[in-house]
PDB file of C-alpha atoms in Angstrom:
ATOM      1  CA  UNK A   1      -6.943 -11.956 -14.848  1.00 83.00           C
ATOM      2  CA  UNK A   2      -6.253  -9.334 -12.182  1.00 92.00           C
ATOM      3  CA  UNK A   3      -7.354  -5.749 -12.636  1.00 96.00           C
ATOM      4  CA  UNK A   4      -6.567  -2.737 -10.465  1.00 98.00           C
ATOM      5  CA  UNK A   5      -9.086  -0.057  -9.625  1.00 97.00           C
ATOM      6  CA  UNK A   6      -9.413   2.890  -7.270  1.00 98.00           C
ATOM      7  CA  UNK A   7     -11.116   2.214  -3.925  1.00 98.00           C
ATOM      8  CA  UNK A   8     -14.750   3.338  -3.885  1.00 97.00           C
ATOM      9  CA  UNK A   9     -17.178   3.944  -1.028  1.00 97.00           C
ATOM     10  CA  UNK A  10     -19.068   0.732  -1.907  1.00 97.00           C
ATOM     11  CA  UNK A  11     -15.867  -1.306  -1.307  1.00 98.00           C
ATOM     12  CA  UNK A  12     -15.891  -0.967   2.478  1.00 98.00           C
ATOM     13  CA  UNK A  13     -16.854  -4.593   3.245  1.00 97.00           C
ATOM     14  CA  UNK A  14     -14.310  -6.204   0.923  1.00 97.00           C
ATOM     15  CA  UNK A  15     -11.631  -3.664   1.826  1.00 98.00           C
ATOM     16  CA  UNK A  16     -12.268  -4.299   5.545  1.00 98.00           C
ATOM     17  CA  UNK A  17     -11.621  -8.025   5.133  1.00 97.00           C
ATOM     18  CA  UNK A  18      -8.307  -7.336   3.368  1.00 98.00           C
ATOM     19  CA  UNK A  19      -7.391  -4.616   5.895  1.00 98.00           C
ATOM     20  CA  UNK A  20      -8.053  -7.018   8.778  1.00 98.00           C
ATOM     21  CA  UNK A  21      -5.838  -9.629   7.096  1.00 97.00           C
ATOM     22  CA  UNK A  22      -3.090  -7.053   6.661  1.00 97.00           C
ATOM     23  CA  UNK A  23      -3.261  -6.037  10.313  1.00 97.00           C
ATOM     24  CA  UNK A  24      -3.243  -9.710  11.403  1.00 96.00           C
ATOM     25  CA  UNK A  25      -0.170 -10.352   9.247  1.00 94.00           C
ATOM     26  CA  UNK A  26       1.642  -7.551  11.052  1.00 94.00           C
ATOM     27  CA  UNK A  27       0.216  -8.628  14.423  1.00 94.00           C
ATOM     28  CA  UNK A  28      -1.336  -5.198  14.831  1.00 95.00           C
ATOM     29  CA  UNK A  29      -4.603  -4.020  16.231  1.00 94.00           C
ATOM     30  CA  UNK A  30      -5.947  -0.542  15.660  1.00 95.00           C
ATOM     31  CA  UNK A  31      -9.149   1.054  16.950  1.00 97.00           C
ATOM     32  CA  UNK A  32     -12.237   0.758  14.745  1.00 97.00           C
ATOM     33  CA  UNK A  33     -12.475   4.545  14.488  1.00 98.00           C
ATOM     34  CA  UNK A  34      -9.005   4.602  12.870  1.00 97.00           C
ATOM     35  CA  UNK A  35     -10.103   1.976  10.345  1.00 98.00           C
ATOM     36  CA  UNK A  36     -13.245   3.966   9.547  1.00 97.00           C
ATOM     37  CA  UNK A  37     -11.300   7.232   9.246  1.00 98.00           C
ATOM     38  CA  UNK A  38      -8.620   5.603   7.084  1.00 98.00           C
ATOM     39  CA  UNK A  39     -11.217   4.231   4.682  1.00 98.00           C
ATOM     40  CA  UNK A  40     -12.886   7.654   4.497  1.00 98.00           C
ATOM     41  CA  UNK A  41      -9.563   9.310   3.651  1.00 98.00           C
ATOM     42  CA  UNK A  42      -8.870   6.697   0.964  1.00 98.00           C
ATOM     43  CA  UNK A  43     -12.267   7.273  -0.645  1.00 98.00           C
ATOM     44  CA  UNK A  44     -11.747  11.042  -0.384  1.00 97.00           C
ATOM     45  CA  UNK A  45      -8.512  10.510  -2.389  1.00 95.00           C
ATOM     46  CA  UNK A  46      -6.848  13.778  -1.346  1.00 95.00           C
ATOM     47  CA  UNK A  47      -4.076  12.983   1.119  1.00 96.00           C
ATOM     48  CA  UNK A  48      -4.285   9.172   1.052  1.00 98.00           C
ATOM     49  CA  UNK A  49      -4.833   7.110  -2.080  1.00 98.00           C
ATOM     50  CA  UNK A  50      -5.892   3.513  -2.442  1.00 98.00           C
ATOM     51  CA  UNK A  51      -6.589   0.806  -4.977  1.00 98.00           C
ATOM     52  CA  UNK A  52      -7.818  -2.770  -4.983  1.00 98.00           C
ATOM     53  CA  UNK A  53      -6.679  -5.744  -7.008  1.00 98.00           C
ATOM     54  CA  UNK A  54      -9.770  -7.527  -8.308  1.00 97.00           C
ATOM     55  CA  UNK A  55      -9.837 -11.064  -9.734  1.00 96.00           C
ATOM     56  CA  UNK A  56     -11.744 -12.257 -12.810  1.00 93.00           C
ATOM     57  CA  UNK A  57     -14.859 -12.889 -10.677  1.00 94.00           C
ATOM     58  CA  UNK A  58     -14.805  -9.304  -9.379  1.00 94.00           C
ATOM     59  CA  UNK A  59     -13.585 -10.277  -5.901  1.00 96.00           C
ATOM     60  CA  UNK A  60     -11.137  -7.921  -4.156  1.00 98.00           C
ATOM     61  CA  UNK A  61      -7.946  -9.906  -3.533  1.00 98.00           C
ATOM     62  CA  UNK A  62      -5.446  -7.185  -2.629  1.00 98.00           C
ATOM     63  CA  UNK A  63      -5.052  -3.599  -1.527  1.00 98.00           C
ATOM     64  CA  UNK A  64      -2.508  -0.844  -1.745  1.00 98.00           C
ATOM     65  CA  UNK A  65      -2.427   2.567  -0.033  1.00 98.00           C
ATOM     66  CA  UNK A  66      -0.004   5.395  -0.724  1.00 98.00           C
ATOM     67  CA  UNK A  67       0.650   9.099  -0.265  1.00 98.00           C
ATOM     68  CA  UNK A  68       3.023  11.675  -1.656  1.00 98.00           C
ATOM     69  CA  UNK A  69       5.014  14.254   0.257  1.00 98.00           C
ATOM     70  CA  UNK A  70       7.608  16.991  -0.292  1.00 97.00           C
ATOM     71  CA  UNK A  71      11.242  16.007   0.090  1.00 95.00           C
ATOM     72  CA  UNK A  72      14.348  17.911   1.095  1.00 96.00           C
ATOM     73  CA  UNK A  73      16.525  16.072  -1.447  1.00 94.00           C
ATOM     74  CA  UNK A  74      14.343  16.938  -4.403  1.00 94.00           C
ATOM     75  CA  UNK A  75      12.233  19.744  -5.803  1.00 94.00           C
ATOM     76  CA  UNK A  76       9.575  17.142  -6.549  1.00 92.00           C
ATOM     77  CA  UNK A  77       7.647  14.878  -4.233  1.00 96.00           C
ATOM     78  CA  UNK A  78       8.290  11.319  -3.105  1.00 97.00           C
ATOM     79  CA  UNK A  79       5.607   8.656  -3.127  1.00 98.00           C
ATOM     80  CA  UNK A  80       5.398   6.459  -0.028  1.00 98.00           C
ATOM     81  CA  UNK A  81       3.704   3.107  -0.586  1.00 98.00           C
ATOM     82  CA  UNK A  82       2.399   2.628   2.956  1.00 98.00           C
ATOM     83  CA  UNK A  83       0.317  -0.563   2.829  1.00 98.00           C
ATOM     84  CA  UNK A  84       0.353  -3.504   0.426  1.00 98.00           C
ATOM     85  CA  UNK A  85      -1.504  -6.762   1.004  1.00 97.00           C
ATOM     86  CA  UNK A  86      -2.716  -9.659  -1.115  1.00 97.00           C
ATOM     87  CA  UNK A  87      -4.962 -12.349   0.361  1.00 96.00           C
ATOM     88  CA  UNK A  88      -3.122 -15.622   1.009  1.00 93.00           C
ATOM     89  CA  UNK A  89      -5.211 -17.579  -1.506  1.00 93.00           C
ATOM     90  CA  UNK A  90      -4.350 -15.103  -4.299  1.00 93.00           C
ATOM     91  CA  UNK A  91      -0.610 -14.740  -3.767  1.00 92.00           C
ATOM     92  CA  UNK A  92       1.811 -15.622  -6.520  1.00 88.00           C
ATOM     93  CA  UNK A  93      -0.515 -14.705  -9.378  1.00 90.00           C
ATOM     94  CA  UNK A  94       0.757 -11.171  -9.994  1.00 94.00           C
ATOM     95  CA  UNK A  95      -1.612  -9.055  -7.875  1.00 97.00           C
ATOM     96  CA  UNK A  96       1.190  -7.625  -5.723  1.00 97.00           C
ATOM     97  CA  UNK A  97       3.261  -6.747  -8.768  1.00 97.00           C
ATOM     98  CA  UNK A  98       0.205  -5.131 -10.413  1.00 97.00           C
ATOM     99  CA  UNK A  99      -0.568  -3.080  -7.297  1.00 98.00           C
ATOM    100  CA  UNK A 100       3.023  -1.810  -7.114  1.00 98.00           C
ATOM    101  CA  UNK A 101       2.947  -0.977 -10.835  1.00 97.00           C
ATOM    102  CA  UNK A 102      -0.296   0.950 -10.302  1.00 98.00           C
ATOM    103  CA  UNK A 103       1.345   3.096  -7.610  1.00 98.00           C
ATOM    104  CA  UNK A 104       4.443   3.594  -9.758  1.00 98.00           C
ATOM    105  CA  UNK A 105       2.314   4.774 -12.687  1.00 98.00           C
ATOM    106  CA  UNK A 106       0.366   7.136 -10.410  1.00 98.00           C
ATOM    107  CA  UNK A 107       3.636   8.522  -9.012  1.00 98.00           C
ATOM    108  CA  UNK A 108       5.046   9.060 -12.475  1.00 97.00           C
ATOM    109  CA  UNK A 109       1.886  10.868 -13.669  1.00 97.00           C
ATOM    110  CA  UNK A 110       1.967  12.966 -10.482  1.00 97.00           C
ATOM    111  CA  UNK A 111       5.566  14.056 -11.002  1.00 96.00           C
ATOM    112  CA  UNK A 112       7.035  12.169  -8.047  1.00 97.00           C
ATOM    113  CA  UNK A 113      10.782  11.529  -8.028  1.00 96.00           C
ATOM    114  CA  UNK A 114      10.516   8.009  -6.595  1.00 97.00           C
ATOM    115  CA  UNK A 115       8.322   5.413  -4.915  1.00 98.00           C
ATOM    116  CA  UNK A 116       9.580   3.837  -1.697  1.00 97.00           C
ATOM    117  CA  UNK A 117       8.297   1.523   1.039  1.00 96.00           C
ATOM    118  CA  UNK A 118       9.327  -0.446   4.112  1.00 94.00           C
ATOM    119  CA  UNK A 119       9.003  -4.123   4.930  1.00 93.00           C
ATOM    120  CA  UNK A 120      10.296  -6.333   7.733  1.00 91.00           C
ATOM    121  CA  UNK A 121      13.591  -8.090   7.030  1.00 89.00           C
ATOM    122  CA  UNK A 122      11.904 -11.442   7.634  1.00 88.00           C
ATOM    123  CA  UNK A 123       9.118 -10.892   5.090  1.00 91.00           C
ATOM    124  CA  UNK A 124      10.885 -13.238   2.653  1.00 89.00           C
ATOM    125  CA  UNK A 125       7.944 -13.905   0.339  1.00 90.00           C
ATOM    126  CA  UNK A 126       7.242 -10.227  -0.266  1.00 93.00           C
ATOM    127  CA  UNK A 127      10.941  -9.386  -0.493  1.00 93.00           C
ATOM    128  CA  UNK A 128      11.327 -11.856  -3.358  1.00 92.00           C
ATOM    129  CA  UNK A 129       8.889  -9.701  -5.348  1.00 94.00           C
ATOM    130  CA  UNK A 130      10.359  -6.418  -4.104  1.00 95.00           C
ATOM    131  CA  UNK A 131      13.862  -7.472  -5.160  1.00 94.00           C
ATOM    132  CA  UNK A 132      12.518  -7.968  -8.695  1.00 95.00           C
ATOM    133  CA  UNK A 133      10.709  -4.632  -9.012  1.00 96.00           C
ATOM    134  CA  UNK A 134      12.802  -2.254  -6.888  1.00 96.00           C
ATOM    135  CA  UNK A 135      16.252  -1.623  -5.453  1.00 94.00           C
ATOM    136  CA  UNK A 136      16.999  -2.579  -1.865  1.00 94.00           C
ATOM    137  CA  UNK A 137      18.627   0.537  -0.439  1.00 93.00           C
ATOM    138  CA  UNK A 138      20.154  -1.021   2.664  1.00 90.00           C
ATOM    139  CA  UNK A 139      18.575   1.500   5.008  1.00 89.00           C
ATOM    140  CA  UNK A 140      17.412   0.497   8.488  1.00 83.00           C
ATOM    141  CA  UNK A 141      14.118   1.900   9.793  1.00 84.00           C
ATOM    142  CA  UNK A 142      13.908   3.623  13.212  1.00 89.00           C
ATOM    143  CA  UNK A 143      10.927   5.290  14.836  1.00 87.00           C
ATOM    144  CA  UNK A 144       9.833   7.071  17.970  1.00 91.00           C
ATOM    145  CA  UNK A 145       6.241   6.400  18.999  1.00 88.00           C
ATOM    146  CA  UNK A 146       4.408   9.371  20.487  1.00 93.00           C
TER     147      UNK A 146
END
């Protein structure tokens, strides 16, 4: 049985392992001070929010991070699901779906108009889940790094 709970200060070790796996999956490397600051902001729970999926033994098997922001196409806010990761050995058992549902419920309670996220086109495994729980909008992502 998977349960979802808010990230707490005592979760740093388990969260760090999942965070490192997430960064490896996306072939990314960020400075340690960014990781430390990100975790602090998640625990603070003001501008960034986070939750862990925990298995029946109490082991953290997945993470999700999100934020809300004003939108020009709505009087309400949008909820951006920024990071979602489930450890390879726990995939397929519903943790990803439960983490997305947790964010959706938070967004609904918070008065957000929608929840949205990005994923690479080639992330076929995750997209199978996403196609079941959300609508693919057809948008293409662009960015300018500064």
